[in-house]
Structures are given as structure tokens and as C-alpha cells.
Amino acid sequence: MHVALFTLGGTIAMAGTDGSAAGPVVNRLTGADLTAAVPGLTETGVRLRVEDVRAIPSADLTFARILDVVAAGSRAVAEGAAGVVVTQGTDTLEETAYLVDLVWPHPEPFVLTGAMRNPTLAGPDGPANLLAAVRVAAAEPARGLGALVVLGDEIHAARRVRKTHSSSTSAFASPDTGPLGRVVEERVRILTAPPRHSPLPTPSADALAEARVALYPATFDDDGALLAGLPGGHRGLVVAGFGVGHVSSALAPTLGALAEHIPVVLTSRTGAGPVLRHTYGAIGSETDLQRRGLLNGGLLDPYKARVLLRLLLASGADHARITAAFAEHG
């Protein structure tokens, strides 16, 4: 049995400094370096086929780059891989994992992992996370679950996981559901299995470049003047509203006017819980905004809603298809 490992840099691969006496760490470690630093990896019986893709910070990852890795993962599965593991920085991990989940068509697990503590520090978490990710990618119980995020021996569904702390080794959580399972004493335990959605088509790089989607957070005492330039070069907008999906009464007409021209998706900026549909009726409430044409993002946080909307737009989805997709995924 073998698992395909693709490396993309990030904290898990950092060692050494930028050249100054006590400078900040930079990407240094290859996939071979990473695997060599993992105690017990050989004892798993899983062979790794390692490909170093590009050692860059996760802030520099793009839709096109991640979709290229998905294509490489598909080729690896066709060649007999039991699963795929990707190492990357954690800054955008919740977004890249969700993008993978939306398009991954195989039952073989696609597992993403990283590290919060780099290898130059005491107690780096990268080796343990990589070991757990390999175990999950090769585990029969993980088949059919789509893209998974594995850190701290917890197994999270890509569509629910969030980075909830800037530096803690327990930064990743799934606030609405909790983890799907855990790695316990070398065994992969899946405790709950959410339903899978049919994979979405993978758009071309050119189509992605044209499908720009803006994200706008509602804030205290904001009149929405920053939205004056939309739609402009953007084909969609995600609004991170207050609480259960509210904005100020001053902002509501602006969003309604935008929704006449481009898809506008309403989400919550809170980090957990759904956008409601018909509880509040004041101007700027979820009911009012939906009446003005905004789409309900459901349980999707703003960052994942942006990923879904951009993928749909790049794939040529019309308004009816976008509405249906958010009803299904949200």
C-alpha cells in the first residue's frame, strides 16, 4: 500500500533562518526531510511517494495551484495510491481544504495537514501531524469522506474546519460539529460521517482569473461606501453579516442594488452557527436581505462561501444553479 505525499511549504517545512544571526525561519525542508523526521512512519507499513510541489507560504497559494495538486492527486489514485496527503501552511488551510473537497471525485481520502510550531522550536507538531495524516489517508474507515484536515490527532471535515487561533497548536476546530474522528493508539477512529455532495466541475485557469469574488464584512457604523466600486471587476460578493445574518439599515439598499447585477451571498462573521431565514424582519435583517435578492449562505463561513461562489462562477453556473448550490452546501 502506498500514499502520495505532496509538499507545499509552510511552517511544517521551515528550518534555518533568512541569513541574519537570529532571523525569522524560512522554508527549507523537502518532503524527504519531512518524512525522515517522523518517528514511527516506517512502522505504519505505508510507503510514501513524495513530490515536492512548491515551497511557498500558504498566503501565496491560489485556486489554480491547488487545483493542479488535486489533478496530481487524481493521477496518483489512478496509479494505485490508497490516499493523498498534502502538507502546507495553515494560514489558508481551511480554504484550500474546502476547495479540494468541492472537486475531489474519488473515495480515496485527500488529507491536508500542516504545523503550528516550526521545527526550530521545542516540541514541533509537524512530525506528529504528518504521521496522523498518513494513517488517515491509508485507512479504510476514511474512504468516501472527501477532503479531510488532520492536526493534533483530530480528523476534521474540510467544509466545517476553522483556524480559531493564530498560534496555538490546538488552533483547528469544527465549531458547529466537532471533529469527525481521531487517531487513537495508531488507529483511525471515525465517529461520524457527514453526507457527501457530488463533485463540482474543475474550471480552467482562465475562467478562474475572470471569476473574481469580493468579501465584505459588516462592521459597526458602516455606510457601505467601500462597495461603491462593485461590481466593477468582480462577478460576485460575499457579505459577512452580523450575528445570524444582519447588516445596518443604511447598508441594506446598497446590497440589494448589487444583488440585481451579481450574486451576493449572506453569511455570518461570527465563525459558527447558521444564517437564519425568517426570524427577524427589520430593515437589514436576514428576511429583508433575502427579499432584496441576497442568497443565504447557511452554515458556510464567509471564507468557504467565497470559495464556493468563485468555483461556481468560474464553471459558468447561472443564478439558478448558484442558488441551488448554496441551498445544498450551505
Coordinates of C-alpha atoms in Angstrom, one line a residue:
M1 CA 0.0 0.0 0.0
H2 CA 1.3 3.5 -0.8
V3 CA 0.1 7.1 -0.2
A4 CA 1.0 10.0 -2.4
L5 CA 2.6 12.9 -0.4
F6 CA 2.7 16.4 -2.0
T7 CA 4.5 19.2 -0.1
L8 CA 3.7 22.9 -0.4
G9 CA 5.9 24.5 2.2
G10 CA 4.6 26.3 5.2
T11 CA 5.5 26.2 8.9
I12 CA 5.8 22.4 8.8
A13 CA 8.7 22.7 6.3
M14 CA 10.6 25.6 7.9
A15 CA 14.1 25.4 9.3
G16 CA 17.0 27.7 9.3
T17 CA 16.7 31.5 9.0
D18 CA 16.8 34.2 6.4
G19 CA 20.5 34.6 6.9
S20 CA 20.7 37.0 9.8
A21 CA 22.0 35.9 13.1
A22 CA 18.7 35.3 14.7
G23 CA 16.4 35.9 11.7
P24 CA 12.9 34.5 11.1
V25 CA 12.6 31.0 9.8
V26 CA 12.1 30.3 6.1
N27 CA 11.1 27.3 4.0
R28 CA 14.0 24.8 3.9
L29 CA 12.7 21.2 4.3
T30 CA 11.9 18.9 1.4
G31 CA 9.4 16.0 1.5
A32 CA 12.3 13.7 2.2
D33 CA 13.4 15.8 5.1
L34 CA 9.9 15.9 6.5
T35 CA 9.4 12.1 6.3
A36 CA 12.8 11.4 7.8
A37 CA 11.9 13.4 10.9
V38 CA 8.7 11.4 11.7
P39 CA 9.2 8.7 14.3
G40 CA 7.2 5.5 13.6
L41 CA 6.4 6.3 10.0
T42 CA 8.2 3.3 8.7
E43 CA 6.3 1.1 11.1
T44 CA 3.0 2.0 9.6
G45 CA 3.7 -0.2 6.6
V46 CA 2.6 2.6 4.3
R47 CA 5.0 3.5 1.5
L48 CA 5.1 7.2 0.6
R49 CA 5.6 8.5 -2.9
V50 CA 6.8 12.1 -2.3
E51 CA 6.6 15.0 -4.7
D52 CA 7.8 18.5 -3.7
V53 CA 5.4 20.8 -5.5
R54 CA 6.4 24.3 -4.5
A55 CA 7.7 25.6 -1.1
I56 CA 5.7 28.8 -0.7
P57 CA 3.8 30.3 2.2
S58 CA 0.1 29.4 2.1
A59 CA -0.8 33.0 1.7
D60 CA 0.7 32.7 -1.9
L61 CA -1.4 29.6 -2.8
T62 CA -4.1 30.1 -5.4
F63 CA -7.1 28.3 -6.8
A64 CA -5.1 27.3 -9.8
R65 CA -2.2 25.9 -7.8
I66 CA -4.4 23.9 -5.5
L67 CA -6.4 22.5 -8.4
D68 CA -3.1 21.4 -10.0
V69 CA -2.4 19.5 -6.8
V70 CA -5.9 17.9 -7.0
A71 CA -5.2 16.8 -10.6
A72 CA -1.8 15.3 -9.4
G73 CA -3.7 13.6 -6.6
S74 CA -6.2 12.1 -9.1
R75 CA -3.3 10.8 -11.2
A76 CA -1.7 9.2 -8.1
V77 CA -5.0 7.5 -7.2
A78 CA -5.3 6.2 -10.8
E79 CA -1.8 4.7 -10.3
G80 CA -2.9 2.9 -7.2
A81 CA -2.4 5.3 -4.3
A82 CA -4.7 4.5 -1.3
G83 CA -4.9 8.1 -0.5
V84 CA -3.3 11.6 -0.8
V85 CA -1.6 13.8 1.8
V86 CA -0.7 17.4 1.3
T87 CA 1.4 19.5 3.6
Q88 CA 1.1 23.2 3.5
G89 CA 1.0 26.3 5.7
T90 CA -2.0 26.7 8.0
D91 CA -3.0 30.3 7.2
T92 CA -5.2 29.3 4.3
L93 CA -5.7 25.6 5.1
E94 CA -9.4 25.9 5.8
E95 CA -10.0 27.4 2.4
T96 CA -7.7 25.2 0.3
A97 CA -9.2 22.1 2.0
Y98 CA -12.7 23.2 1.2
L99 CA -11.8 23.9 -2.5
V100 CA -10.3 20.3 -2.7
D101 CA -13.5 18.9 -1.1
L102 CA -15.7 20.6 -3.6
V103 CA -14.0 19.0 -6.6
W104 CA -12.4 15.7 -5.3
P105 CA -14.3 12.9 -7.0
H106 CA -12.6 9.8 -5.5
P107 CA -13.4 7.7 -2.5
E108 CA -9.7 7.7 -1.6
P109 CA -9.1 10.2 1.3
F110 CA -7.4 13.5 0.4
V111 CA -5.8 14.7 3.7
L112 CA -4.3 18.1 4.3
T113 CA -2.1 18.9 7.3
G114 CA 0.5 21.4 8.5
A115 CA 2.0 22.6 11.7
M116 CA 1.6 25.5 14.1
R117 CA 5.1 25.2 15.7
N118 CA 8.1 25.1 13.3
P119 CA 10.9 22.6 13.6
T120 CA 13.4 25.1 15.1
L121 CA 11.2 25.3 18.3
A122 CA 10.9 22.9 21.2
G123 CA 8.1 20.3 20.5
P124 CA 7.3 20.9 16.8
D125 CA 3.9 19.4 16.0
G126 CA 4.7 18.8 12.3
P127 CA 6.0 15.2 12.6
A128 CA 3.0 14.0 14.7
N129 CA 0.6 15.7 12.3
L130 CA 2.2 14.2 9.2
L131 CA 2.2 10.7 10.8
A132 CA -1.5 11.0 11.7
A133 CA -2.3 12.3 8.2
V134 CA -0.6 9.3 6.6
R135 CA -2.5 6.9 8.8
V136 CA -5.8 8.6 7.9
A137 CA -5.0 8.6 4.2
A138 CA -4.4 4.9 4.2
A139 CA -7.3 4.0 6.5
E140 CA -10.3 2.2 5.1
P141 CA -12.8 4.0 7.5
A142 CA -11.7 7.3 6.0
R143 CA -12.7 6.4 2.5
G144 CA -15.6 8.3 1.0
L145 CA -15.2 11.3 3.3
G146 CA -13.7 13.6 0.8
A147 CA -11.1 16.1 1.9
L148 CA -10.0 16.0 5.5
V149 CA -7.9 18.2 7.7
V150 CA -5.8 16.3 10.3
L151 CA -3.9 18.1 13.1
G152 CA -3.4 17.2 16.7
D153 CA -4.7 13.7 16.0
E154 CA -8.1 15.1 15.2
I155 CA -9.8 14.4 11.9
H156 CA -11.9 17.3 10.6
A157 CA -14.3 17.6 7.6
A158 CA -12.9 20.2 5.2
R159 CA -16.3 22.0 5.0
R160 CA -16.5 22.6 8.7
V161 CA -13.0 23.2 10.0
R162 CA -11.8 26.6 11.0
K163 CA -8.5 28.0 12.2
T164 CA -9.6 29.6 15.5
H165 CA -6.3 30.8 17.0
S166 CA -3.2 32.5 15.4
S167 CA -0.5 30.4 17.2
S168 CA -1.9 27.6 19.4
T169 CA -1.2 24.0 18.4
S170 CA -4.9 23.4 19.0
A171 CA -5.9 26.1 16.6
F172 CA -8.1 24.0 14.3
A173 CA -11.6 23.1 15.3
S174 CA -15.0 22.5 13.8
P175 CA -17.2 24.7 15.9
D176 CA -20.6 23.5 14.5
T177 CA -19.9 19.8 14.6
G178 CA -16.7 18.9 16.3
P179 CA -14.2 16.6 14.6
L180 CA -15.3 13.6 12.5
G181 CA -12.9 11.3 14.4
R182 CA -9.5 10.9 15.9
V183 CA -6.3 8.9 15.7
V184 CA -6.1 6.9 18.9
E185 CA -3.2 4.5 19.6
E186 CA -2.3 4.2 15.9
R187 CA -5.9 3.5 15.0
V188 CA -8.1 5.8 12.8
R189 CA -11.5 6.1 14.6
I190 CA -14.3 7.8 12.5
L191 CA -17.1 8.8 14.9
T192 CA -19.4 10.4 12.4
A193 CA -19.6 10.6 8.6
P194 CA -21.4 13.6 7.0
P195 CA -23.1 13.1 3.6
R196 CA -21.0 13.8 0.5
H197 CA -22.1 16.1 -2.2
S198 CA -21.5 15.4 -5.9
P199 CA -18.1 17.0 -7.0
L200 CA -18.3 20.2 -8.9
P201 CA -16.5 20.7 -12.2
T202 CA -13.0 21.9 -12.3
P203 CA -12.8 25.2 -14.2
S204 CA -9.8 26.4 -16.3
A205 CA -7.2 28.8 -15.0
D206 CA -8.5 31.5 -17.4
A207 CA -12.1 31.1 -16.1
L208 CA -10.9 31.3 -12.5
A209 CA -8.9 34.5 -13.3
E210 CA -12.1 36.1 -14.5
A211 CA -14.3 35.0 -11.7
R212 CA -13.3 37.4 -9.0
V213 CA -15.4 37.4 -5.8
A214 CA -15.2 40.1 -3.2
L215 CA -15.7 39.5 0.6
Y216 CA -17.2 42.4 2.6
P217 CA -17.5 42.3 6.4
A218 CA -20.3 44.2 8.1
T219 CA -18.8 46.5 10.8
F220 CA -20.1 48.9 13.4
D221 CA -21.3 52.3 12.0
D222 CA -20.5 51.4 8.3
D223 CA -22.4 53.0 5.5
G224 CA -21.1 50.7 2.8
A225 CA -19.1 53.4 0.9
L226 CA -16.4 50.9 0.2
L227 CA -18.8 49.0 -2.0
A228 CA -19.2 51.8 -4.5
G229 CA -16.7 50.2 -6.9
L230 CA -18.6 47.0 -7.2
P231 CA -19.5 45.1 -9.3
G232 CA -16.6 46.6 -11.4
G233 CA -14.2 43.8 -11.9
H234 CA -16.0 41.4 -9.6
R235 CA -18.6 38.9 -10.6
G236 CA -19.8 38.0 -7.1
L237 CA -19.8 39.2 -3.5
V238 CA -19.9 37.5 -0.1
V239 CA -21.1 39.5 2.9
A240 CA -20.0 38.6 6.4
G241 CA -23.0 39.9 8.3
F242 CA -23.6 40.4 12.0
G243 CA -24.9 37.6 14.1
V244 CA -27.5 35.5 12.2
G245 CA -27.1 37.5 9.0
H246 CA -27.8 41.2 9.6
V247 CA -26.4 44.4 8.4
S248 CA -27.2 48.1 9.1
S249 CA -30.3 49.6 7.6
A250 CA -28.0 52.0 5.7
L251 CA -26.2 49.1 4.0
A252 CA -29.2 47.0 3.1
P253 CA -30.3 49.0 0.0
T254 CA -26.7 49.0 -1.4
L255 CA -26.5 45.3 -1.1
G256 CA -29.9 44.9 -2.7
A257 CA -28.9 47.0 -5.6
L258 CA -25.7 44.9 -6.1
A259 CA -27.8 41.7 -6.0
E260 CA -29.6 42.9 -9.1
H261 CA -26.4 42.6 -11.1
I262 CA -24.2 39.9 -9.4
P263 CA -24.7 37.1 -6.9
V264 CA -24.5 38.3 -3.3
V265 CA -24.2 35.7 -0.6
L266 CA -25.1 36.4 3.0
T267 CA -23.0 34.7 5.7
S268 CA -22.2 35.3 9.4
R269 CA -19.0 36.8 10.6
T270 CA -19.3 35.0 14.0
G271 CA -17.4 31.8 13.0
A272 CA -20.1 29.4 14.0
G273 CA -23.8 28.9 13.5
P274 CA -26.2 29.5 10.6
V275 CA -27.6 32.5 8.8
L276 CA -31.3 32.4 9.7
R277 CA -34.0 32.6 7.1
H278 CA -37.2 34.1 8.5
T279 CA -36.9 35.1 12.2
Y280 CA -36.2 38.8 12.0
G281 CA -38.0 41.3 9.8
A282 CA -36.4 44.7 10.3
I283 CA -34.5 46.5 7.5
G284 CA -31.1 44.9 7.2
S285 CA -32.4 41.6 8.8
E286 CA -31.9 38.2 7.1
T287 CA -35.6 38.3 5.9
D288 CA -35.2 41.8 4.4
L289 CA -31.9 41.0 2.7
Q290 CA -33.2 37.8 1.1
R291 CA -36.2 39.8 -0.1
R292 CA -33.7 42.1 -1.8
G293 CA -32.1 39.2 -3.6
L294 CA -29.3 38.1 -1.3
L295 CA -28.6 34.3 -1.2
N296 CA -28.5 32.6 2.2
G297 CA -25.1 31.0 2.9
G298 CA -26.5 28.7 5.6
L299 CA -23.7 27.2 7.8
L300 CA -20.9 28.2 5.4
D301 CA -18.5 30.8 6.9
P302 CA -17.6 33.8 4.7
Y303 CA -14.3 32.3 3.5
K304 CA -15.8 29.0 2.4
A305 CA -18.7 30.8 0.8
R306 CA -16.3 32.8 -1.3
V307 CA -14.5 29.6 -2.4
L308 CA -17.8 28.0 -3.4
L309 CA -19.1 31.1 -5.2
R310 CA -15.9 31.6 -7.2
L311 CA -15.8 28.0 -8.2
L312 CA -19.4 28.1 -9.4
L313 CA -18.9 31.4 -11.3
A314 CA -15.7 30.0 -13.0
S315 CA -17.6 26.9 -14.0
G316 CA -20.3 29.0 -15.8
A317 CA -23.1 28.4 -13.3
D318 CA -26.1 30.7 -13.8
H319 CA -28.1 32.3 -10.9
A320 CA -30.4 29.3 -10.6
R321 CA -27.5 26.9 -10.3
I322 CA -25.7 29.1 -7.8
T323 CA -28.9 29.4 -5.7
A324 CA -29.3 25.6 -5.7
A325 CA -25.7 25.0 -4.9
F326 CA -25.8 27.2 -1.8
A327 CA -29.0 25.6 -0.7
E328 CA -27.2 22.2 -1.0
H329 CA -23.8 23.1 0.5
G330 CA -24.8 25.8 3.0

